[in-house]
Amino acid sequence: MIRAFVFLLFVICVAQTTFALEPQRPNVLFIIADDASMHFGEAYNCRWVHTPNIDRLAKQGLVFENAYTSTSKCAPSRAAILTGRYPWQLEEAANHQPYFPSKYIAFTEALASQDIHCGGAGKRWGPGDAKNVDGTARDFAMTSVGLNQPANPGAGLTAFLEAAPDDQQFFYWFGSSNPHRPYIRDAGIAAGKKPSDIDRVPAYWPDNETIRRDMLDYATEIEDYDAQIGSLLTALEASGRAKNTLVIVTSDHGMPFPRVKGHTFDDANHIPLVAYWPDGIVHPGRRVADFINFIDLAPTFLELFGVDGQAAGMSPITGRSFTDLLHDNPTTQRPFVILGRERNDVLARPGSPHGLGYPVRAIRQGNFLYVRNFEADRWPCGNPDLGLKDTDASPTKSLIEEAGDSSSDWQHSFGKRPAEQLFDLSMDPDCVNNLVSEPQYSDKVASMNETLIAELKSQNDPRVFDRGSVFDEYLSPRALPAANAAKKNGKKVK
């Protein structure tokens, strides 16, 4: 009897020790801005934008210094997040304003299929048209609960959490509309900011009052985003589930200004990303220099939830989990990130029913960015006579347009680009000095091009197999209705 009792005690102790060694699987609160660059206050050494909530998370969590979106437009960037695949691996979803192919299952749909409580509010994926196989509207398993209150998104999170048992894991996506344009003109000045607050204007724009005031208006939008984060954190803490919830705060791509949003330079794709998880992050307060890409988010979340994405119907994932970085135990080599774009805004360049795109692929490796512009004869922002549609309207855009194509500022923002570009970001963070023709960089160009093409081939990218024109022919719900109708009926449209 005594031996049996001792054995039972031993089993209980082992079970308790094993349980203690196995951390409870976390929840996830994913918060994403719409068009914000690396201007998250103190977390990213930006003195003219004040983000106390983000800064608090950064001090108690992780700041990723080299996080990138694979493309700098909303719909394809978010498609990459949802699927863990590069945009050019997603057929129509490589483009902005597309039809999202129903066959590509999102990680949120995979989670929901395994009884993870999923929901969301604000902007998830878009703009474009996403439908399920049966033709019904697709919300990627992120249905809203309660009213969407942009000024108080915490109310929506509270309603979502109250709709499920306390012991059920959850994933919640909040997509802010900040700092997407339009802005209230001179909102920054009205908020007490001064043009002199800005320490540096990028070298590809003129440095003047108009540009600085536009940047201050953008700053107030990021500060509004930070206030939304504060509302969500208050709701999370009130729920009692904050300690075991991984909070990710990021942005889908760079700021809505000329030569940033929609382009393939460092400022366009280099995005802020802060992670906070009291019970899970090892050695909080760190700054992580490793490269990560938005396609790495899906496999990270799936691993944390213990869900097999492919078994749940997802296409093979290209990204790689970065849970090792959360645990301060790097096990994966991350020597570079791959970037690119296909068609952004529709009807920006004649040549197909929906307008031609501006195809680009690029690789950031070490301090260098190498860019391949596959159709260098096309206008990167769309044809000037059509309004440079690939660049959002703004005071900055208007000012540079008025300068005319003889100005260097106009050429930086809107001018045609060579087939290859190479930038040393350690000396040229704004990517204005192309080194590709400098003899001393010929080996670097050849090496980075070889790595880039090899990676694209391994991804079965149509662009490197002479099938890239397929992206120009995909339908868009924002194209002319007559063009879409003719295309669907098999008629040629000029």
Short mmCIF file of C-alpha atoms in Angstrom, two decimals:
data_model
loop_
_atom_site.label_atom_id
_atom_site.label_comp_id
_atom_site.label_asym_id
_atom_site.label_seq_id
_atom_site.Cartn_x
_atom_site.Cartn_y
_atom_site.Cartn_z
CA MET A 1 0.00 0.00 0.00
CA ILE A 2 2.83 2.40 0.92
CA ARG A 3 4.64 1.59 -2.35
CA ALA A 4 1.46 2.27 -4.30
CA PHE A 5 0.98 5.58 -2.48
CA VAL A 6 4.60 6.62 -3.15
CA PHE A 7 4.23 5.69 -6.84
CA LEU A 8 1.00 7.70 -7.09
CA LEU A 9 2.73 10.68 -5.48
CA PHE A 10 5.57 10.35 -7.99
CA VAL A 11 3.14 10.30 -10.95
CA ILE A 12 1.36 13.40 -9.65
CA CYS A 13 4.68 15.27 -9.21
CA VAL A 14 5.84 14.35 -12.71
CA ALA A 15 2.51 15.40 -14.18
CA GLN A 16 2.65 18.74 -12.36
CA THR A 17 6.25 19.32 -13.44
CA THR A 18 5.41 18.46 -17.05
CA PHE A 19 2.42 20.78 -16.99
CA ALA A 20 4.59 23.55 -15.56
CA LEU A 21 7.11 23.09 -18.36
CA GLU A 22 4.44 23.32 -21.04
CA PRO A 23 3.33 26.95 -21.32
CA GLN A 24 -0.33 27.62 -21.86
CA ARG A 25 -1.05 28.43 -25.49
CA PRO A 26 -1.63 32.18 -25.89
CA ASN A 27 -4.36 34.29 -27.35
CA VAL A 28 -3.51 36.88 -30.01
CA LEU A 29 -4.60 40.49 -30.41
CA PHE A 30 -3.40 41.75 -33.80
CA ILE A 31 -3.56 45.53 -34.34
CA ILE A 32 -2.66 46.95 -37.74
CA ALA A 33 -2.46 50.53 -39.00
CA ASP A 34 -3.39 51.59 -42.53
CA ASP A 35 -0.40 53.31 -44.20
CA ALA A 36 2.06 54.02 -41.36
CA SER A 37 5.83 54.11 -41.79
CA MET A 38 8.47 53.79 -39.06
CA HIS A 39 7.04 56.66 -37.01
CA PHE A 40 5.87 54.90 -33.84
CA GLY A 41 7.17 57.50 -31.37
CA GLU A 42 9.93 56.63 -28.93
CA ALA A 43 9.83 52.97 -29.96
CA TYR A 44 11.37 53.98 -33.30
CA ASN A 45 13.14 57.17 -32.23
CA CYS A 46 10.59 59.51 -33.80
CA ARG A 47 10.33 62.68 -31.74
CA TRP A 48 7.53 64.38 -33.70
CA VAL A 49 4.95 61.62 -33.21
CA HIS A 50 3.77 60.79 -29.67
CA THR A 51 2.61 57.22 -29.07
CA PRO A 52 2.56 56.50 -25.32
CA ASN A 53 0.63 53.24 -25.63
CA ILE A 54 2.93 51.80 -28.30
CA ASP A 55 5.96 52.98 -26.34
CA ARG A 56 4.75 51.17 -23.22
CA LEU A 57 4.34 47.93 -25.16
CA ALA A 58 7.79 48.38 -26.68
CA LYS A 59 9.47 48.83 -23.29
CA GLN A 60 7.77 45.71 -21.93
CA GLY A 61 7.98 43.65 -25.11
CA LEU A 62 9.98 43.49 -28.33
CA VAL A 63 10.74 46.05 -31.03
CA PHE A 64 11.48 44.50 -34.42
CA GLU A 65 13.93 46.74 -36.24
CA ASN A 66 13.80 44.93 -39.59
CA ALA A 67 10.21 43.91 -40.21
CA TYR A 68 9.01 44.15 -43.81
CA THR A 69 5.85 43.81 -45.80
CA SER A 70 6.43 41.91 -49.03
CA THR A 71 4.49 44.57 -50.96
CA SER A 72 3.42 48.12 -50.12
CA LYS A 73 -0.27 48.24 -51.05
CA CYS A 74 -3.13 47.34 -48.73
CA ALA A 75 -4.85 44.38 -50.40
CA PRO A 76 -1.80 42.32 -51.45
CA SER A 77 0.05 43.13 -48.21
CA ARG A 78 -2.85 41.84 -46.14
CA ALA A 79 -3.28 38.83 -48.43
CA ALA A 80 0.32 37.89 -47.63
CA ILE A 81 -0.40 38.17 -43.90
CA LEU A 82 -3.50 35.99 -44.14
CA THR A 83 -1.98 33.22 -46.25
CA GLY A 84 1.71 33.17 -45.34
CA ARG A 85 2.53 33.35 -49.05
CA TYR A 86 4.08 36.03 -51.24
CA PRO A 87 1.53 38.03 -53.26
CA TRP A 88 2.84 36.60 -56.55
CA GLN A 89 1.96 33.15 -55.18
CA LEU A 90 -1.70 34.16 -54.85
CA GLU A 91 -2.79 34.68 -58.48
CA GLU A 92 -5.28 37.61 -58.59
CA ALA A 93 -4.52 38.57 -54.99
CA ALA A 94 -1.05 39.75 -56.07
CA ASN A 95 -2.78 42.87 -57.32
CA HIS A 96 -4.38 45.73 -55.44
CA GLN A 97 -8.20 45.97 -55.74
CA PRO A 98 -8.51 42.32 -56.87
CA TYR A 99 -10.87 39.41 -56.63
CA PHE A 100 -9.45 37.24 -53.85
CA PRO A 101 -9.31 33.57 -55.01
CA SER A 102 -11.51 31.48 -52.73
CA LYS A 103 -9.09 28.54 -52.85
CA TYR A 104 -6.51 30.34 -50.71
CA ILE A 105 -7.52 29.69 -47.12
CA ALA A 106 -6.52 32.26 -44.49
CA PHE A 107 -4.82 31.29 -41.24
CA THR A 108 -7.79 32.79 -39.38
CA GLU A 109 -10.11 30.38 -41.19
CA ALA A 110 -7.78 27.53 -40.25
CA LEU A 111 -7.87 28.65 -36.60
CA ALA A 112 -11.66 28.94 -36.59
CA SER A 113 -11.97 25.41 -37.98
CA GLN A 114 -10.13 24.20 -34.85
CA ASP A 115 -12.49 25.94 -32.40
CA ILE A 116 -10.35 29.02 -31.87
CA HIS A 117 -12.63 31.99 -31.20
CA CYS A 118 -11.86 34.39 -34.09
CA GLY A 119 -13.18 37.85 -34.75
CA GLY A 120 -12.27 41.32 -35.84
CA ALA A 121 -13.26 44.90 -36.46
CA GLY A 122 -12.26 47.63 -38.87
CA LYS A 123 -10.24 46.88 -41.98
CA ARG A 124 -9.19 43.27 -42.35
CA TRP A 125 -8.52 42.63 -46.05
CA GLY A 126 -9.20 44.97 -48.95
CA PRO A 127 -9.93 46.86 -51.06
CA GLY A 128 -11.30 44.26 -53.42
CA ASP A 129 -13.88 41.51 -53.58
CA ALA A 130 -13.60 38.34 -51.47
CA LYS A 131 -16.22 35.59 -51.65
CA ASN A 132 -16.52 32.03 -50.41
CA VAL A 133 -16.81 29.14 -52.86
CA ASP A 134 -20.60 29.38 -52.65
CA GLY A 135 -20.53 33.07 -53.63
CA THR A 136 -21.34 34.47 -50.20
CA ALA A 137 -19.35 37.36 -48.75
CA ARG A 138 -16.12 36.23 -47.09
CA ASP A 139 -14.97 37.71 -43.80
CA PHE A 140 -12.01 35.35 -43.33
CA ALA A 141 -13.63 34.06 -40.11
CA MET A 142 -13.23 37.48 -38.48
CA THR A 143 -16.84 38.42 -37.89
CA SER A 144 -17.49 41.60 -35.93
CA VAL A 145 -19.30 41.41 -32.61
CA GLY A 146 -21.13 44.52 -31.46
CA LEU A 147 -20.84 47.93 -33.07
CA ASN A 148 -17.67 49.04 -34.83
CA GLN A 149 -16.58 52.09 -32.85
CA PRO A 150 -13.36 53.55 -34.32
CA ALA A 151 -12.99 55.98 -31.40
CA ASN A 152 -13.47 53.19 -28.87
CA PRO A 153 -12.50 49.85 -30.43
CA GLY A 154 -12.11 48.36 -26.97
CA ALA A 155 -15.91 48.12 -26.78
CA GLY A 156 -15.92 45.77 -29.75
CA LEU A 157 -13.15 43.66 -28.22
CA THR A 158 -15.08 43.44 -24.95
CA ALA A 159 -18.22 42.27 -26.76
CA PHE A 160 -16.16 39.71 -28.67
CA LEU A 161 -14.57 38.31 -25.49
CA GLU A 162 -17.89 38.15 -23.68
CA ALA A 163 -19.30 36.03 -26.53
CA ALA A 164 -17.02 33.08 -25.76
CA PRO A 165 -16.02 31.03 -22.69
CA ASP A 166 -13.05 32.34 -20.69
CA ASP A 167 -11.06 29.18 -21.36
CA GLN A 168 -11.42 29.31 -25.16
CA GLN A 169 -8.40 30.64 -27.05
CA PHE A 170 -9.05 33.69 -29.18
CA PHE A 171 -7.62 35.59 -32.13
CA TYR A 172 -8.82 39.16 -32.69
CA TRP A 173 -7.83 41.47 -35.55
CA PHE A 174 -8.34 45.21 -35.30
CA GLY A 175 -7.66 47.13 -38.50
CA SER A 176 -7.45 50.87 -38.03
CA SER A 177 -8.19 53.30 -40.86
CA ASN A 178 -5.40 55.58 -39.60
CA PRO A 179 -3.25 57.12 -41.01
CA HIS A 180 -4.91 56.52 -44.41
CA ARG A 181 -5.85 59.68 -46.28
CA PRO A 182 -7.69 62.04 -46.57
CA TYR A 183 -6.47 64.24 -43.70
CA ILE A 184 -7.89 67.37 -42.14
CA ARG A 185 -5.66 70.09 -43.55
CA ASP A 186 -3.36 71.55 -40.87
CA ALA A 187 -4.67 69.21 -38.16
CA GLY A 188 -1.10 68.99 -36.92
CA ILE A 189 -0.79 72.75 -36.51
CA ALA A 190 -4.17 72.83 -34.75
CA ALA A 191 -2.87 70.16 -32.35
CA GLY A 192 0.01 72.42 -31.37
CA LYS A 193 2.71 70.88 -33.53
CA LYS A 194 5.28 72.97 -35.37
CA PRO A 195 6.97 72.32 -38.73
CA SER A 196 10.31 72.63 -36.94
CA ASP A 197 9.41 69.60 -34.80
CA ILE A 198 10.30 67.33 -37.73
CA ASP A 199 13.97 66.46 -37.52
CA ARG A 200 14.37 65.25 -41.10
CA VAL A 201 12.49 65.35 -44.40
CA PRO A 202 13.41 62.50 -46.79
CA ALA A 203 15.86 63.46 -49.52
CA TYR A 204 13.40 62.56 -52.28
CA TRP A 205 11.06 65.44 -51.36
CA PRO A 206 11.71 69.18 -51.14
CA ASP A 207 12.06 70.39 -47.56
CA ASN A 208 9.54 73.17 -47.13
CA GLU A 209 6.53 74.30 -45.12
CA THR A 210 3.97 72.46 -47.28
CA ILE A 211 5.70 69.11 -46.93
CA ARG A 212 6.29 69.51 -43.20
CA ARG A 213 2.69 70.49 -42.52
CA ASP A 214 1.49 67.45 -44.48
CA MET A 215 3.79 65.26 -42.39
CA LEU A 216 2.37 66.79 -39.18
CA ASP A 217 -1.17 65.99 -40.33
CA TYR A 218 -0.02 62.41 -40.84
CA ALA A 219 1.48 62.46 -37.33
CA THR A 220 -1.88 63.28 -35.74
CA GLU A 221 -3.39 60.26 -37.51
CA ILE A 222 -0.77 57.96 -36.01
CA GLU A 223 -1.48 59.47 -32.61
CA ASP A 224 -5.17 58.67 -33.14
CA TYR A 225 -4.10 55.10 -33.93
CA ASP A 226 -2.16 54.99 -30.66
CA ALA A 227 -5.30 56.11 -28.82
CA GLN A 228 -7.18 53.20 -30.41
CA ILE A 229 -4.47 50.87 -29.16
CA GLY A 230 -4.97 52.31 -25.67
CA SER A 231 -8.70 51.53 -25.86
CA LEU A 232 -8.01 47.94 -26.91
CA LEU A 233 -5.41 47.41 -24.19
CA THR A 234 -7.78 48.75 -21.52
CA ALA A 235 -10.43 46.28 -22.65
CA LEU A 236 -7.95 43.41 -22.75
CA GLU A 237 -6.64 44.15 -19.26
CA ALA A 238 -10.19 44.44 -17.90
CA SER A 239 -10.93 40.96 -19.26
CA GLY A 240 -8.22 39.43 -17.09
CA ARG A 241 -6.61 37.76 -20.12
CA ALA A 242 -3.81 40.20 -20.90
CA LYS A 243 -0.92 38.22 -19.41
CA ASN A 244 -1.28 35.32 -21.81
CA THR A 245 -2.19 37.33 -24.90
CA LEU A 246 0.35 38.12 -27.58
CA VAL A 247 -0.27 41.66 -28.79
CA ILE A 248 1.17 42.59 -32.19
CA VAL A 249 1.13 46.26 -33.26
CA THR A 250 2.18 47.02 -36.82
CA SER A 251 1.22 48.68 -40.14
CA ASP A 252 0.39 47.23 -43.54
CA HIS A 253 3.02 49.37 -45.37
CA GLY A 254 4.59 52.80 -45.58
CA MET A 255 3.03 56.26 -45.41
CA PRO A 256 0.61 57.58 -48.11
CA PHE A 257 3.07 59.97 -49.69
CA PRO A 258 4.84 60.08 -53.06
CA ARG A 259 7.55 57.43 -53.53
CA VAL A 260 6.54 55.53 -50.41
CA LYS A 261 3.16 53.76 -50.46
CA GLY A 262 2.93 51.46 -53.47
CA HIS A 263 6.65 51.50 -54.30
CA THR A 264 9.58 49.16 -53.68
CA PHE A 265 12.06 51.23 -51.74
CA ASP A 266 13.04 50.73 -48.11
CA ASP A 267 10.67 53.39 -46.77
CA ALA A 268 7.76 51.71 -48.57
CA ASN A 269 8.24 48.17 -47.24
CA HIS A 270 10.10 48.65 -43.96
CA ILE A 271 7.40 48.69 -41.32
CA PRO A 272 7.18 49.02 -37.53
CA LEU A 273 6.28 45.92 -35.53
CA VAL A 274 6.06 45.68 -31.74
CA ALA A 275 5.25 42.47 -29.84
CA TYR A 276 4.02 42.27 -26.24
CA TRP A 277 3.25 39.07 -24.30
CA PRO A 278 3.86 39.16 -20.54
CA ASP A 279 3.73 35.39 -20.02
CA GLY A 280 5.58 34.42 -23.19
CA ILE A 281 8.30 36.81 -24.32
CA VAL A 282 11.70 35.94 -22.93
CA HIS A 283 13.88 38.90 -21.93
CA PRO A 284 11.37 41.68 -22.72
CA GLY A 285 12.70 45.10 -23.62
CA ARG A 286 14.84 43.73 -26.45
CA ARG A 287 15.28 45.17 -29.92
CA VAL A 288 15.36 42.43 -32.56
CA ALA A 289 17.54 43.05 -35.61
CA ASP A 290 16.61 39.86 -37.52
CA PHE A 291 14.74 40.21 -40.80
CA ILE A 292 11.10 39.14 -40.71
CA ASN A 293 8.46 39.39 -43.41
CA PHE A 294 4.68 39.63 -43.20
CA ILE A 295 4.47 36.11 -44.66
CA ASP A 296 6.04 34.95 -41.36
CA LEU A 297 3.02 36.03 -39.30
CA ALA A 298 0.68 33.20 -40.36
CA PRO A 299 3.09 30.36 -39.49
CA THR A 300 3.93 32.09 -36.19
CA PHE A 301 0.28 32.30 -35.16
CA LEU A 302 -0.45 28.75 -36.31
CA GLU A 303 2.46 27.41 -34.27
CA LEU A 304 1.40 29.32 -31.17
CA PHE A 305 -2.15 27.96 -31.45
CA GLY A 306 -0.95 24.46 -32.28
CA VAL A 307 -2.85 24.31 -35.57
CA ASP A 308 -1.66 22.55 -38.74
CA GLY A 309 -2.51 25.02 -41.51
CA GLN A 310 -2.24 22.57 -44.41
CA ALA A 311 -4.37 20.00 -42.62
CA ALA A 312 -6.96 22.76 -42.24
CA GLY A 313 -6.94 23.43 -45.99
CA MET A 314 -4.30 26.13 -46.37
CA SER A 315 -1.96 26.15 -49.36
CA PRO A 316 1.70 25.47 -48.51
CA ILE A 317 3.10 28.35 -46.47
CA THR A 318 6.26 30.09 -47.67
CA GLY A 319 6.87 32.11 -44.51
CA ARG A 320 8.65 30.86 -41.40
CA SER A 321 7.59 31.17 -37.79
CA PHE A 322 9.48 33.63 -35.62
CA THR A 323 8.47 32.15 -32.28
CA ASP A 324 12.19 31.51 -31.73
CA LEU A 325 12.70 35.28 -31.66
CA LEU A 326 9.90 35.74 -29.13
CA HIS A 327 11.65 33.21 -26.91
CA ASP A 328 15.10 34.76 -27.49
CA ASN A 329 16.39 31.50 -28.91
CA PRO A 330 17.14 32.17 -32.61
CA THR A 331 17.20 28.92 -34.56
CA THR A 332 16.40 30.12 -38.09
CA GLN A 333 18.75 31.93 -40.44
CA ARG A 334 17.13 35.08 -41.83
CA PRO A 335 19.73 36.62 -44.18
CA PHE A 336 17.32 38.60 -46.40
CA VAL A 337 13.75 39.57 -47.24
CA ILE A 338 12.10 39.46 -50.66
CA LEU A 339 9.86 42.36 -51.77
CA GLY A 340 7.88 43.28 -54.88
CA ARG A 341 4.72 44.54 -56.52
CA GLU A 342 2.39 43.92 -59.41
CA ARG A 343 -0.60 46.05 -60.38
CA ASN A 344 -1.56 48.66 -57.82
CA ASP A 345 -4.42 51.01 -58.73
CA VAL A 346 -6.39 49.95 -61.79
CA LEU A 347 -6.50 51.88 -65.07
CA ALA A 348 -3.26 53.70 -64.26
CA ARG A 349 -1.53 52.60 -67.50
CA PRO A 350 -3.20 51.71 -70.80
CA GLY A 351 -2.61 48.27 -72.27
CA SER A 352 -5.15 45.91 -70.70
CA PRO A 353 -8.81 46.17 -69.68
CA HIS A 354 -7.77 47.14 -66.17
CA GLY A 355 -4.53 48.92 -66.93
CA LEU A 356 -1.03 47.50 -66.81
CA GLY A 357 0.89 47.12 -63.59
CA TYR A 358 4.46 48.05 -62.73
CA PRO A 359 6.13 44.73 -61.88
CA VAL A 360 9.05 44.82 -59.47
CA ARG A 361 10.94 42.32 -57.34
CA ALA A 362 13.62 43.22 -54.81
CA ILE A 363 15.83 41.79 -52.11
CA ARG A 364 17.05 43.46 -48.92
CA GLN A 365 20.23 41.73 -47.74
CA GLY A 366 22.49 43.24 -45.11
CA ASN A 367 22.64 46.99 -45.75
CA PHE A 368 21.86 46.67 -49.45
CA LEU A 369 18.62 46.82 -51.38
CA TYR A 370 18.65 45.45 -54.93
CA VAL A 371 15.63 46.18 -57.16
CA ARG A 372 14.55 44.63 -60.48
CA ASN A 373 12.06 46.75 -62.46
CA PHE A 374 10.79 44.24 -65.03
CA GLU A 375 8.99 46.79 -67.24
CA ALA A 376 11.21 49.85 -67.01
CA ASP A 377 9.51 51.52 -69.97
CA ARG A 378 6.32 51.92 -67.93
CA TRP A 379 5.57 54.77 -65.53
CA PRO A 380 5.97 53.56 -61.90
CA CYS A 381 3.14 55.78 -60.61
CA GLY A 382 0.93 55.41 -63.65
CA ASN A 383 0.87 57.60 -66.72
CA PRO A 384 1.21 61.32 -65.94
CA ASP A 385 -1.64 62.22 -68.31
CA LEU A 386 -3.93 59.89 -66.32
CA GLY A 387 -3.16 61.60 -63.02
CA LEU A 388 -0.37 59.42 -61.60
CA LYS A 389 -3.05 57.21 -60.07
CA ASP A 390 -0.64 55.01 -58.11
CA THR A 391 0.05 57.93 -55.75
CA ASP A 392 -2.61 59.14 -53.32
CA ALA A 393 -3.77 62.74 -53.63
CA SER A 394 -2.10 65.03 -51.10
CA PRO A 395 -0.54 68.47 -50.69
CA THR A 396 2.86 66.81 -51.11
CA LYS A 397 1.85 65.17 -54.38
CA SER A 398 0.38 68.42 -55.73
CA LEU A 399 3.50 70.40 -54.83
CA ILE A 400 5.83 67.93 -56.57
CA GLU A 401 3.56 67.67 -59.61
CA GLU A 402 3.59 71.46 -59.96
CA ALA A 403 7.40 71.44 -59.96
CA GLY A 404 7.28 69.67 -63.34
CA ASP A 405 9.23 66.78 -64.79
CA SER A 406 12.42 68.84 -65.10
CA SER A 407 12.82 68.86 -61.30
CA SER A 408 14.73 66.16 -59.42
CA ASP A 409 11.86 65.89 -56.92
CA TRP A 410 9.42 65.03 -59.72
CA GLN A 411 11.82 62.47 -61.14
CA HIS A 412 12.37 60.83 -57.73
CA SER A 413 8.64 60.50 -57.13
CA PHE A 414 7.14 59.95 -60.58
CA GLY A 415 9.89 59.47 -63.16
CA LYS A 416 10.76 56.26 -65.01
CA ARG A 417 13.35 54.01 -63.42
CA PRO A 418 16.16 51.83 -64.78
CA ALA A 419 15.79 48.07 -64.99
CA GLU A 420 18.12 47.57 -62.02
CA GLN A 421 18.79 49.61 -58.89
CA LEU A 422 21.16 49.09 -55.98
CA PHE A 423 21.20 51.15 -52.80
CA ASP A 424 23.51 51.09 -49.79
CA LEU A 425 21.09 51.86 -46.97
CA SER A 426 23.87 52.53 -44.47
CA MET A 427 24.80 55.65 -46.45
CA ASP A 428 21.61 56.23 -48.43
CA PRO A 429 18.51 55.29 -46.38
CA ASP A 430 16.26 57.26 -48.75
CA CYS A 431 17.40 55.24 -51.80
CA VAL A 432 18.27 58.20 -54.04
CA ASN A 433 21.76 57.16 -55.16
CA ASN A 434 21.63 54.19 -57.54
CA LEU A 435 24.94 52.29 -57.42
CA VAL A 436 24.15 49.68 -60.04
CA SER A 437 26.50 51.15 -62.68
CA GLU A 438 29.41 51.67 -60.28
CA PRO A 439 32.17 49.12 -61.15
CA GLN A 440 33.01 48.39 -57.53
CA TYR A 441 29.48 47.09 -56.97
CA SER A 442 29.25 44.78 -60.00
CA ASP A 443 29.84 41.64 -57.92
CA LYS A 444 27.25 42.73 -55.37
CA VAL A 445 24.68 43.32 -58.14
CA ALA A 446 25.37 39.92 -59.72
CA SER A 447 25.23 38.10 -56.39
CA MET A 448 22.00 39.72 -55.18
CA ASN A 449 20.32 39.23 -58.56
CA GLU A 450 21.30 35.55 -58.52
CA THR A 451 19.87 35.07 -55.02
CA LEU A 452 16.70 36.96 -55.91
CA ILE A 453 15.99 35.00 -59.08
CA ALA A 454 16.73 31.68 -57.37
CA GLU A 455 14.26 32.54 -54.61
CA LEU A 456 11.58 33.61 -57.08
CA LYS A 457 12.00 30.42 -59.08
CA SER A 458 11.65 28.35 -55.93
CA GLN A 459 8.37 30.21 -55.30
CA ASN A 460 7.18 29.49 -58.85
CA ASP A 461 6.76 33.21 -59.48
CA PRO A 462 5.20 33.66 -62.96
CA ARG A 463 7.24 36.83 -63.42
CA VAL A 464 10.52 34.91 -63.79
CA PHE A 465 9.02 32.22 -66.02
CA ASP A 466 7.89 34.60 -68.79
CA ARG A 467 4.30 34.38 -67.58
CA GLY A 468 4.20 37.68 -65.77
CA SER A 469 1.63 39.22 -68.11
CA VAL A 470 -1.01 37.14 -66.33
CA PHE A 471 -1.09 39.73 -63.53
CA ASP A 472 -2.09 42.45 -66.01
CA GLU A 473 -4.99 40.37 -67.30
CA TYR A 474 -6.64 39.53 -63.98
CA LEU A 475 -10.05 41.10 -63.41
CA SER A 476 -10.65 43.82 -60.87
CA PRO A 477 -13.99 44.89 -59.35
CA ARG A 478 -12.78 48.47 -59.75
CA ALA A 479 -12.18 48.21 -63.49
CA LEU A 480 -14.72 49.59 -65.93
CA PRO A 481 -17.88 47.46 -65.79
CA ALA A 482 -17.97 47.26 -69.58
CA ALA A 483 -14.41 45.96 -69.69
CA ASN A 484 -15.17 43.29 -67.10
CA ALA A 485 -18.32 42.20 -68.90
CA ALA A 486 -16.52 41.94 -72.23
CA LYS A 487 -13.66 40.00 -70.68
CA LYS A 488 -16.01 37.52 -69.05
CA ASN A 489 -17.78 37.05 -72.38
CA GLY A 490 -14.50 36.27 -74.11
CA LYS A 491 -14.33 39.48 -76.14
CA LYS A 492 -11.10 41.34 -76.73
CA VAL A 493 -11.00 44.75 -75.09
CA LYS A 494 -8.62 47.45 -76.30
#
